[in-house]
Tab-separated table of C-alpha atoms and ligand atoms in Angstrom:
chain	number	residue	atom	x	y	z
I	8	MET	CA	118.406	102.836	89.015
I	9	SER	CA	115.468	102.007	91.246
I	10	VAL	CA	115.606	103.304	94.804
I	11	ILE	CA	113.191	100.673	96.007
I	12	GLU	CA	112.554	97.293	94.428
I	13	LEU	CA	110.225	94.523	95.554
I	14	THR	CA	110.626	91.112	93.926
I	15	GLU	CA	108.053	88.316	94.091
I	16	ILE	CA	106.610	89.550	97.349
I	17	ILE	CA	104.201	87.288	99.169
I	18	LYS	CA	102.684	88.468	102.427
I	19	ARG	CA	100.470	86.201	104.495
I	20	TYR	CA	98.677	87.038	107.699
I	21	GLN	CA	97.525	84.493	110.229
I	22	ASN	CA	93.961	85.369	111.159
I	23	GLY	CA	92.944	82.840	113.813
I	24	GLU	CA	92.858	79.485	112.020
I	25	GLU	CA	92.833	81.157	108.633
I	26	LEU	CA	95.893	82.160	106.591
I	27	ILE	CA	95.230	85.249	104.464
I	28	ALA	CA	97.450	86.082	101.471
I	29	ALA	CA	97.393	89.898	101.265
I	30	LEU	CA	100.062	89.983	98.506
I	31	LYS	CA	100.439	87.064	96.114
I	32	GLY	CA	103.718	87.550	94.270
I	33	VAL	CA	104.093	91.254	93.635
I	34	ASP	CA	106.932	92.930	91.734
I	35	PHE	CA	107.392	96.671	92.133
I	36	GLN	CA	110.014	99.312	91.651
I	37	ALA	CA	110.291	103.082	91.808
I	38	ASN	CA	112.989	105.354	90.422
I	39	ARG	CA	114.174	108.801	91.421
I	40	GLY	CA	112.220	111.592	89.759
I	41	GLU	CA	109.208	109.364	89.283
I	42	MET	CA	105.723	109.392	90.814
I	43	VAL	CA	104.207	105.941	91.063
I	44	THR	CA	100.616	105.584	92.197
I	45	ILE	CA	99.323	102.342	93.651
I	46	ILE	CA	95.577	102.183	93.286
I	47	GLY	CA	93.066	99.501	94.183
I	48	PRO	CA	89.832	98.793	96.029
I	49	SER	CA	89.590	98.288	99.769
I	50	GLY	CA	91.184	95.010	100.820
I	51	SER	CA	93.314	94.706	97.660
I	52	GLY	CA	96.575	94.907	99.623
I	53	LYS	CA	97.504	98.604	99.322
I	54	SER	CA	98.335	99.132	103.012
I	55	THR	CA	100.321	95.914	103.049
I	56	MET	CA	102.290	97.089	100.019
I	57	LEU	CA	102.866	100.514	101.581
I	58	ASN	CA	104.208	98.765	104.667
I	59	MET	CA	106.652	96.762	102.513
I	60	ILE	CA	107.862	99.802	100.551
I	61	GLY	CA	108.117	101.864	103.744
I	62	LEU	CA	110.128	99.125	105.477
I	63	LEU	CA	107.453	99.047	108.173
I	64	ASP	CA	106.878	95.307	107.851
I	65	THR	CA	108.730	92.386	106.265
I	66	PRO	CA	107.426	90.002	103.595
I	67	THR	CA	106.669	86.325	104.116
I	68	GLU	CA	108.539	85.571	100.885
I	69	GLY	CA	110.394	87.669	98.339
I	70	THR	CA	113.091	90.327	98.343
I	71	VAL	CA	113.155	94.013	99.231
I	72	ARG	CA	116.020	96.134	97.916
I	73	LEU	CA	116.759	99.710	98.885
I	74	ASP	CA	119.351	101.353	96.603
I	75	SER	CA	120.214	97.871	95.284
I	76	ARG	CA	120.981	96.646	98.804
I	77	ASP	CA	119.033	93.618	99.990
I	78	VAL	CA	117.335	94.729	103.224
I	79	THR	CA	114.915	91.787	103.446
I	80	ASP	CA	116.603	90.201	106.430
I	81	PHE	CA	117.485	93.412	108.260
I	82	SER	CA	116.572	93.546	111.942
I	83	GLU	CA	113.861	95.863	113.254
I	84	ASP	CA	116.534	98.343	114.418
I	85	GLU	CA	118.343	98.301	111.090
I	86	LEU	CA	115.077	98.878	109.226
I	87	THR	CA	114.221	101.780	111.532
I	88	GLU	CA	117.565	103.357	110.701
I	89	GLU	CA	117.028	102.912	106.945
I	90	ARG	CA	113.519	104.336	107.257
I	91	ARG	CA	114.735	107.441	109.074
I	92	THR	CA	117.281	108.364	106.458
I	93	ALA	CA	115.695	107.118	103.242
I	94	ILE	CA	111.936	107.515	103.554
I	95	GLY	CA	109.550	110.379	104.266
I	96	PHE	CA	105.912	109.685	105.133
I	97	VAL	CA	102.798	111.736	104.353
I	98	PHE	CA	99.384	110.706	105.662
I	99	GLN	CA	95.755	111.416	104.863
I	100	ASP	CA	95.191	113.080	108.245
I	101	PHE	CA	98.455	115.087	108.250
I	102	HIS	CA	99.692	113.869	111.684
I	103	LEU	CA	100.931	117.322	112.742
I	104	LEU	CA	101.524	118.112	116.391
I	105	PRO	CA	98.904	120.721	117.351
I	106	MET	CA	100.976	122.693	119.862
I	107	LEU	CA	103.929	123.201	117.533
I	108	THR	CA	104.282	125.850	114.825
I	109	ALA	CA	104.654	124.932	111.149
I	110	THR	CA	108.432	125.396	111.379
I	111	GLU	CA	108.702	123.305	114.551
I	112	ASN	CA	106.615	120.524	113.020
I	113	VAL	CA	108.885	120.441	109.976
I	114	GLU	CA	112.154	120.395	111.916
I	115	LEU	CA	110.987	117.805	114.444
I	116	PRO	CA	112.049	114.660	112.507
I	117	SER	CA	115.553	116.054	112.045
I	118	MET	CA	115.875	116.574	115.796
I	119	TRP	CA	114.470	113.146	116.612
I	120	ASP	CA	116.110	111.099	113.913
I	121	THR	CA	119.503	112.712	113.485
I	122	GLY	CA	119.828	115.095	116.444
I	123	VAL	CA	120.614	117.903	114.016
I	124	ASP	CA	118.534	121.075	114.096
I	125	ARG	CA	117.770	121.925	110.479
I	126	ARG	CA	115.791	125.111	110.937
I	127	ASP	CA	117.212	126.675	107.773
I	128	ARG	CA	116.075	123.758	105.633
I	129	ALA	CA	112.706	123.728	107.421
I	130	VAL	CA	112.125	127.399	106.588
I	131	ASP	CA	113.383	126.882	103.031
I	132	LEU	CA	111.016	123.939	102.472
I	133	LEU	CA	108.054	125.869	103.886
I	134	GLN	CA	108.859	128.797	101.600
I	135	ARG	CA	109.071	126.442	98.645
I	136	VAL	CA	105.588	125.048	99.354
I	137	GLY	CA	104.225	128.593	99.577
I	138	LEU	CA	104.010	128.897	103.356
I	139	GLY	CA	106.727	131.505	103.888
I	140	ASP	CA	104.152	133.729	105.575
I	141	ARG	CA	102.810	130.949	107.826
I	142	LEU	CA	106.020	129.830	109.549
I	143	ASP	CA	104.814	130.524	113.083
I	144	HIS	CA	101.231	129.401	112.626
I	145	THR	CA	100.007	126.325	114.483
I	146	PRO	CA	98.008	123.668	112.583
I	147	ASP	CA	94.636	124.989	113.817
I	148	GLN	CA	95.460	128.331	112.134
I	149	LEU	CA	96.006	126.619	108.764
I	150	SER	CA	93.650	125.226	106.115
I	151	GLY	CA	93.625	121.536	105.206
I	152	GLY	CA	95.757	122.117	102.120
I	153	GLN	CA	98.228	124.220	104.105
I	154	ARG	CA	98.468	121.505	106.764
I	155	GLN	CA	99.222	118.923	104.113
I	156	ARG	CA	101.946	121.182	102.688
I	157	VAL	CA	103.505	121.426	106.164
I	158	ALA	CA	103.365	117.620	106.354
I	159	ILE	CA	105.058	117.334	102.957
I	160	ALA	CA	107.822	119.735	104.045
I	161	ARG	CA	108.269	117.671	107.207
I	162	ALA	CA	108.554	114.466	105.188
I	163	LEU	CA	111.403	116.024	103.177
I	164	ILE	CA	113.443	117.491	106.036
I	165	ASN	CA	115.949	114.610	106.220
I	166	GLU	CA	116.427	114.540	102.428
I	167	PRO	CA	114.804	111.144	101.839
I	168	GLU	CA	115.082	109.237	98.587
I	169	ILE	CA	111.467	108.116	98.718
I	170	LEU	CA	108.347	110.012	99.703
I	171	LEU	CA	105.570	107.624	100.646
I	172	ALA	CA	102.117	109.169	100.603
I	173	ASP	CA	99.122	107.325	102.065
I	174	GLU	CA	95.945	108.862	100.570
I	175	PRO	CA	97.566	112.347	100.504
I	176	THR	CA	94.418	113.982	99.112
I	177	GLY	CA	91.954	111.912	101.138
I	178	ASN	CA	90.864	114.744	103.427
I	179	LEU	CA	90.965	117.514	100.822
I	180	ASP	CA	88.460	118.781	98.285
I	181	GLN	CA	89.186	118.217	94.580
I	182	ASP	CA	90.808	121.621	93.901
I	183	THR	CA	92.965	121.584	97.016
I	184	GLY	CA	93.951	118.010	96.190
I	185	ALA	CA	95.050	119.176	92.744
I	186	THR	CA	97.291	121.913	94.211
I	187	ILE	CA	98.882	119.351	96.540
I	188	LEU	CA	99.552	117.044	93.582
I	189	ASP	CA	101.085	119.948	91.619
I	190	GLU	CA	103.287	120.641	94.633
I	191	LEU	CA	104.388	117.004	94.855
I	192	THR	CA	105.164	116.927	91.132
I	193	ARG	CA	107.424	119.964	91.471
I	194	LEU	CA	109.200	118.646	94.584
I	195	LYS	CA	109.721	115.262	92.952
I	196	GLU	CA	111.834	116.968	90.305
I	197	ASP	CA	113.559	119.552	92.535
I	198	GLU	CA	114.543	116.985	95.163
I	199	ASP	CA	115.047	114.129	92.677
I	200	ILE	CA	113.029	111.720	94.794
I	201	ALA	CA	110.699	108.847	94.071
I	202	ILE	CA	107.137	109.501	95.190
I	203	VAL	CA	104.983	106.472	95.845
I	204	SER	CA	101.373	107.153	96.677
I	205	VAL	CA	98.725	104.696	97.740
I	206	THR	CA	95.123	105.644	97.082
I	207	HIS	CA	91.689	104.835	95.787
I	208	ASP	CA	91.382	108.384	94.379
I	209	GLU	CA	91.459	108.283	90.555
I	210	GLN	CA	92.572	111.960	90.587
I	211	LEU	CA	96.065	110.789	91.562
I	212	VAL	CA	96.301	108.704	88.397
I	213	GLU	CA	96.470	111.856	86.244
I	214	TYR	CA	99.603	112.990	88.047
I	215	ALA	CA	101.375	109.634	88.056
I	216	ASP	CA	104.266	108.726	85.786
I	217	ARG	CA	103.282	105.121	86.379
I	218	VAL	CA	100.158	103.487	87.808
I	219	VAL	CA	100.109	100.135	89.561
I	220	ARG	CA	96.650	98.579	89.896
I	221	LEU	CA	96.214	96.105	92.695
I	222	VAL	CA	93.343	93.638	92.719
I	223	ASP	CA	93.078	90.965	95.373
I	224	GLY	CA	96.793	90.979	96.199
I	225	GLU	CA	97.979	90.922	92.594
I	226	ILE	CA	99.101	93.583	90.136
I	227	GLN	CA	96.845	93.775	87.094
Y	325	ADP	P1	93.904	97.770	101.448
Y	325	ADP	O1	94.908	98.696	102.050
Y	325	ADP	O2	93.933	97.753	99.961
Y	325	ADP	O3	92.532	97.989	101.982
Y	325	ADP	P2	95.180	95.740	103.094
Y	325	ADP	O4	96.581	95.642	102.716
Y	325	ADP	O5	94.841	96.510	104.321
Y	325	ADP	O6	94.314	96.270	101.865
Y	325	ADP	O7	94.599	94.275	103.293
Y	325	ADP	C1	94.737	93.209	102.346
Y	325	ADP	C2	94.165	91.936	102.947
Y	325	ADP	O8	94.967	91.510	104.053
Y	325	ADP	C3	92.755	92.094	103.488
Y	325	ADP	O9	92.084	90.879	103.273
Y	325	ADP	C4	92.986	92.322	104.965
Y	325	ADP	O10	91.867	91.915	105.718
Y	325	ADP	C5	94.204	91.470	105.245
Y	325	ADP	N1	95.029	91.993	106.356
Y	325	ADP	C6	95.704	93.167	106.356
Y	325	ADP	N2	96.373	93.353	107.499
Y	325	ADP	C7	96.127	92.243	108.264
Y	325	ADP	C8	96.541	91.832	109.560
Y	325	ADP	N3	97.362	92.559	110.305
Y	325	ADP	N4	96.081	90.636	110.013
Y	325	ADP	C9	95.257	89.867	109.257
Y	325	ADP	N5	94.849	90.215	108.036
Y	325	ADP	C10	95.260	91.379	107.533
Y	326	ADP	P1	96.373	102.588	108.715
Y	326	ADP	O1	97.451	101.552	108.947
Y	326	ADP	O2	95.224	102.413	109.658
Y	326	ADP	O3	95.992	102.763	107.274
Y	326	ADP	P2	97.898	105.117	108.573
Y	326	ADP	O4	97.396	105.449	107.233
Y	326	ADP	O5	97.951	106.176	109.600
Y	326	ADP	O6	97.015	103.975	109.255
Y	326	ADP	O7	99.348	104.489	108.483
Y	326	ADP	C1	99.805	103.747	107.397
Y	326	ADP	C2	101.030	102.952	107.839
Y	326	ADP	O8	102.105	103.810	108.243
Y	326	ADP	C3	100.725	102.065	109.031
Y	326	ADP	O9	101.247	100.785	108.795
Y	326	ADP	C4	101.427	102.696	110.211
Y	326	ADP	O10	101.967	101.726	111.091
Y	326	ADP	C5	102.562	103.480	109.552
Y	326	ADP	N1	102.859	104.713	110.308
Y	326	ADP	C6	101.977	105.489	110.957
Y	326	ADP	N2	102.581	106.540	111.511
Y	326	ADP	C7	103.897	106.450	111.203
Y	326	ADP	C8	105.043	107.266	111.474
Y	326	ADP	N3	104.977	108.388	112.174
Y	326	ADP	N4	106.244	106.880	110.975
Y	326	ADP	C9	106.326	105.770	110.276
Y	326	ADP	N5	105.281	104.971	109.986
Y	326	ADP	C10	104.081	105.290	110.431
């Protein structure tokens, strides 16, 4: 069963007088235990698609289903709630808070989103990504790859069904990128989540169970 399903998605943006179609009838789905990589050149609609899958924006036409539930017409507040419980986000530039330790960064979304302190799970996740000896380090005391592993642990703290990764290897060298992708592959299976990554890095294709190529707002 797909955790997220987009059907015939059209997204248009009004740009002054001009109407731009960023997505022109896109179908997409991702299942638990699967890594799907969306790849395409700049301007092909990747960010727009990430925003649809992450419930960060709504389509002009088409249907978005989360766990078979139609969430297309959900209000902003309802979408925020779904996002908090179902989706974890990982970014190219890590987005860690510099004054917090690794553990504090990881537990932060659980405090904010559910009010529950999940320190035990935070420590467990950090151990599982190989940072058991870096729990009290702040981001400036960690390498790029270690920072991204903290960010991945943070994205998983609320037990999401989908991990959405926006250029997860974008700021890392090739070898470090490969270790991050190995890590994601392992977590995908252990946590039984769908991982959807958006990238222009062909390295991610090797790790994908499925590749979606976007060109000019359409899937090739
Ligand atoms: P990518 O992430 O692949 O670079 P985007 O999804 O950002 O592609 O953009 C797809 C198209 O939609 C581009 O032509 C872009 O200029 C346009 N676009 C994206 N966001 C907006 C916006 N908020 N307003 C107007 N046009 C936009
Ligand atoms: P850009 O939109 O310039 O590519 P990012 O890669 O940082 O910037 O973000 C990708 C998308 O994720 C954006 O649409 C942004 O609004 C959204 N986003 C950024 N930070 C968060 C966050 N903390 N939680 C949820 N969504 C976020």
